Coordinates of C-alpha atoms in Angstrom, one line a residue:
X1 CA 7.5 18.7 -1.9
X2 CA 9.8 19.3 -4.7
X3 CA 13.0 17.5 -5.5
X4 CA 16.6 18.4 -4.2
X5 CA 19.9 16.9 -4.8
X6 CA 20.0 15.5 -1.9
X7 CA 17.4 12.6 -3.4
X8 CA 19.6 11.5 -6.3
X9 CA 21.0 8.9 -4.3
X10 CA 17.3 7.4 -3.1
X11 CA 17.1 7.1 -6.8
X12 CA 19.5 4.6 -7.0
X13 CA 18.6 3.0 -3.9
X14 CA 14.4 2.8 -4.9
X15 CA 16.0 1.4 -8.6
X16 CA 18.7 -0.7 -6.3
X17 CA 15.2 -2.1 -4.3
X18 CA 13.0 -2.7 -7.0
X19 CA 15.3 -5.1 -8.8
X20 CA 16.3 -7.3 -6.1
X21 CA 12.5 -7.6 -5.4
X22 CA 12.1 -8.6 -8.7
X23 CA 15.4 -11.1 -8.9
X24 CA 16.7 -8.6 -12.0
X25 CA 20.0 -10.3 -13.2
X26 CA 23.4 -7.7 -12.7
X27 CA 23.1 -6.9 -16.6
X28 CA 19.6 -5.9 -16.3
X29 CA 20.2 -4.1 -13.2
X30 CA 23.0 -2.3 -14.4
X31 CA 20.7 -1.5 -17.9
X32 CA 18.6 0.0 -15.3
X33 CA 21.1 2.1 -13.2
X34 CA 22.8 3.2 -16.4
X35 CA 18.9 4.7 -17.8
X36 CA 18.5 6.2 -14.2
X37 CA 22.1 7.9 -14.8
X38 CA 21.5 9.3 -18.4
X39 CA 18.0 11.1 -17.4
X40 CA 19.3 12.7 -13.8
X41 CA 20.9 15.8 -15.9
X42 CA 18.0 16.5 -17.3
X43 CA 15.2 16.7 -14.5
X44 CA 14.3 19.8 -12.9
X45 CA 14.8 20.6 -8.7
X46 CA 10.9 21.2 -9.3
X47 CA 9.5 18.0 -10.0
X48 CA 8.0 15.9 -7.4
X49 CA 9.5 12.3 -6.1
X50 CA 6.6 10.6 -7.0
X51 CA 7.2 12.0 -10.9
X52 CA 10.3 10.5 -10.4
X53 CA 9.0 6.9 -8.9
X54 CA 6.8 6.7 -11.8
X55 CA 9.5 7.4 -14.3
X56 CA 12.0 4.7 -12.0
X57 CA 9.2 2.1 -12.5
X58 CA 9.1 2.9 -16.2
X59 CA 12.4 1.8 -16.8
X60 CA 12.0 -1.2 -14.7
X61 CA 8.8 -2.3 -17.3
X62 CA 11.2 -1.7 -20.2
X63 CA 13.7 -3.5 -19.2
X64 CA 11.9 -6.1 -17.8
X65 CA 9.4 -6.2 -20.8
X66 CA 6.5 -6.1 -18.6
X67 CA 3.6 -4.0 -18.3
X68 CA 3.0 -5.2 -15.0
X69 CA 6.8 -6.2 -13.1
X70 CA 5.0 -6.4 -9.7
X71 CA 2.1 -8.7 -10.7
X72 CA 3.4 -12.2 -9.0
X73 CA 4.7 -9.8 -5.8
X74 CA 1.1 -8.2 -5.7
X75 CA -0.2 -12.0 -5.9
X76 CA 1.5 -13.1 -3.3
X77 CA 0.9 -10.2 -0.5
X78 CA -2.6 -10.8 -1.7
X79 CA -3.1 -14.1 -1.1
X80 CA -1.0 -13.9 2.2
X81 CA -3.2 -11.1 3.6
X82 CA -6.4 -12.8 2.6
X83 CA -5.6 -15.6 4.5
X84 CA -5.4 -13.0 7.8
X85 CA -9.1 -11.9 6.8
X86 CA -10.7 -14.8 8.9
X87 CA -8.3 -13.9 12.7
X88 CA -9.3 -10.2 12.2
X89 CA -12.8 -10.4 11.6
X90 CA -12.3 -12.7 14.9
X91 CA -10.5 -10.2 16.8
X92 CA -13.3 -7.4 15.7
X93 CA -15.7 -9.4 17.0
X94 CA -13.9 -9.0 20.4
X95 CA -13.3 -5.4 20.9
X96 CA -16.2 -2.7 22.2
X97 CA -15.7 -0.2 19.7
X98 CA -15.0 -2.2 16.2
X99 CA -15.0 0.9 14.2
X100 CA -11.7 2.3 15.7
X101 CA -10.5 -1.4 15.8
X102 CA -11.2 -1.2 12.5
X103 CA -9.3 2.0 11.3
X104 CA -6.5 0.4 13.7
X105 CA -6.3 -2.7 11.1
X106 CA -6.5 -0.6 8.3
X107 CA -3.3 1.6 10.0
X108 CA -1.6 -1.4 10.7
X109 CA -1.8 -3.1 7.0
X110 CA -0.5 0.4 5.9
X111 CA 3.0 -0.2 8.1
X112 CA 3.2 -3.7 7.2
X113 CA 5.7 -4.4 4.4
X114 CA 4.6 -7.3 2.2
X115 CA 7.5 -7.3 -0.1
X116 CA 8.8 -10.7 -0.9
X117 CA 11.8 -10.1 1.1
X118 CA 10.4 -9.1 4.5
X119 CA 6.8 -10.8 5.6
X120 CA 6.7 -14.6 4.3
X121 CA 3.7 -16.4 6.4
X122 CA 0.4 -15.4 8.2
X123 CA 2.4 -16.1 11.3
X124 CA 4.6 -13.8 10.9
X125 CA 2.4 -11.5 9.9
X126 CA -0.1 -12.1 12.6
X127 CA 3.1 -11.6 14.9
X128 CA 3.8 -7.9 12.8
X129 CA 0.0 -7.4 13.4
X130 CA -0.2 -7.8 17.4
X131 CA 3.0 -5.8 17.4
X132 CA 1.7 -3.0 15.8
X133 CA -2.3 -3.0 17.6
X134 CA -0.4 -3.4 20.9
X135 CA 1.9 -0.2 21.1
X136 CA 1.0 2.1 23.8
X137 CA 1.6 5.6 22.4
X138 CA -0.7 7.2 19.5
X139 CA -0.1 10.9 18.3
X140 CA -3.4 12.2 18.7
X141 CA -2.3 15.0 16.5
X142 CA -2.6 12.7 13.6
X143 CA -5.8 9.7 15.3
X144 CA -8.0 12.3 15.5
X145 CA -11.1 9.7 16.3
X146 CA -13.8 11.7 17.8
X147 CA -13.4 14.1 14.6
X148 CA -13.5 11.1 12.6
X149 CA -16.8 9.7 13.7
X150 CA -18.5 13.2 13.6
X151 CA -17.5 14.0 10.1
X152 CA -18.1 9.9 9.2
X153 CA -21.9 10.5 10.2
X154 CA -22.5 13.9 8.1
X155 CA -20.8 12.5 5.1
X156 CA -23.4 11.3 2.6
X157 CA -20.6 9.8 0.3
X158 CA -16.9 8.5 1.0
X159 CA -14.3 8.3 -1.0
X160 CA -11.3 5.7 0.4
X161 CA -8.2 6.3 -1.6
X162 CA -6.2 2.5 -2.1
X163 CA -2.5 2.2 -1.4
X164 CA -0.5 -1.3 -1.8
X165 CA -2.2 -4.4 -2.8
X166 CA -1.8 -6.3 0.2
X167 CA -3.3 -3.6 2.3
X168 CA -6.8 -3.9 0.5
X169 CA -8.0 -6.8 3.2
X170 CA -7.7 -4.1 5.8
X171 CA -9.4 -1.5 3.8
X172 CA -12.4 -4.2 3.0
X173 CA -12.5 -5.1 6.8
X174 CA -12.9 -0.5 7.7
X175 CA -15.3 -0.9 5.2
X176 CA -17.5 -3.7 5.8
X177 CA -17.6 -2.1 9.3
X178 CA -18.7 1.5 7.7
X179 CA -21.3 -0.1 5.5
X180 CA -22.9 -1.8 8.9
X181 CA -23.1 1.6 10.8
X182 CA -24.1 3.9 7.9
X183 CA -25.6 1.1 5.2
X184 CA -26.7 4.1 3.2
X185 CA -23.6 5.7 2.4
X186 CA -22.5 5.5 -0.6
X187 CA -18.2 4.4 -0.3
X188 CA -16.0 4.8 -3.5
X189 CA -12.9 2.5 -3.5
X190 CA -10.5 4.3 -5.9
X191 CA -7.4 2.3 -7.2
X192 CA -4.4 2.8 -9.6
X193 CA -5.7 2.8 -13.6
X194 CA -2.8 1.4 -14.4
X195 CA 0.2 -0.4 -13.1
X196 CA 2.6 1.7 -11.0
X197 CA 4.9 0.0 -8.5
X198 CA 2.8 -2.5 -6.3
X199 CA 0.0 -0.3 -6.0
X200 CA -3.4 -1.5 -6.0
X201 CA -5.5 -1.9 -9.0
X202 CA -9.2 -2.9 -10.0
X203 CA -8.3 -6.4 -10.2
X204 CA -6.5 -6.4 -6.5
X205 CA -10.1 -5.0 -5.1
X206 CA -11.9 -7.5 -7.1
X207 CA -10.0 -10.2 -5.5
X208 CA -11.1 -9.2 -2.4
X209 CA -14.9 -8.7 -3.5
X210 CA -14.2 -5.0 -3.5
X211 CA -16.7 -3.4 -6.1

């Protein structure tokens, strides 16, 4: 998926997003709108949006001075999903089939937002959870389970691609449950190499004794 013109205003509102997130004063807010303006001329209707994410988030770590803008946000989700750990591995232990249970967390911690400005207690996040698990309708075009399993038990390695850092508790929860059906497989948890966004990186999968 390429770019169109019809994304330069999502540029302002990921740049508008980012910086209230990150309690940017107006002048460094407006620093940042005003670098987004300059470069828009020059990009190409070929790149892709995540090129231009990565070049938003660049000019958030300028301005800010950080190499890392979304360290304390990535904290925080982290600590706040970790303390959910316990009730799910409760509410595995309660279902007949734990690994699609499992794969249902890991779906779930993926629609969650963890951004300081939405979730802000395991309550409330135990109340997005059973939300979530509970809706009726699944597009089986895209919860293909039976494939799933079948290609799960010919696969003699698996590698599990990370997204946000407050996810990772679901992804170690789909994994633990993996690693207890197929112990020898061998499962490759790949993260960010470097800070982009609130991505996860090697020290978010440490934290959760992902290694």
């Amino acid at each position: 998926m390429k770019i169109s013109p019809d994304c330069i205003p999502c540029f302002f509102r990921q740049a508008d997003e980012i910086t209230k997130r990150l309690n940017h004063s107006k002048y460094k807010k407006k620093k940042v709108f005003d670098e987004i303006a300059k470069a828009i001329p020059r990009f190409s209707l070929n790149i892709t949006p995540p090129l231009v994410g990565r070049f938003i988030h660049n000019i958030v770590k300028k301005i800010a001075q950080k190499d890392d803008p979304y360290l304390e946000i990535k904290k925080r989700s982290n600590e706040l999903a970790l303390s959910l750990y316990p009730y799910l591995k409760r509410k595995l232990n309660n279902v007949q089939d734990r690994l699609k249970e499992a794969i249902k967390f890991s779906i779930a911690g993926n629609i969650i937002d963890y951004g300081v400005n939405s979730v802000t207690g395991d309550g409330e996040m135990k109340k997005k959870l059973k939300e979530i698990l509970e809706r009726k309708k699944v597009n089986k075009k895209f919860f293909r389970y039976a494939k799933f399993k079948k290609s799960l038990k010919k696969a003699k390695s698996i590698l599990y691609l990370a997204d946000n850092a407050g996810e990772v508790v679901f992804d170690k929860i789909l994994i633990e449950e993996i690693r207890r059906i197929y112990p020898q497989k061998l499962i490759f948890y790949a993260v960010r190499e470097k800070p982009i966004i609130n991505d996860a990186l090697a020290d978010d999968a440490y934290f959760y004794g992902i290694n």
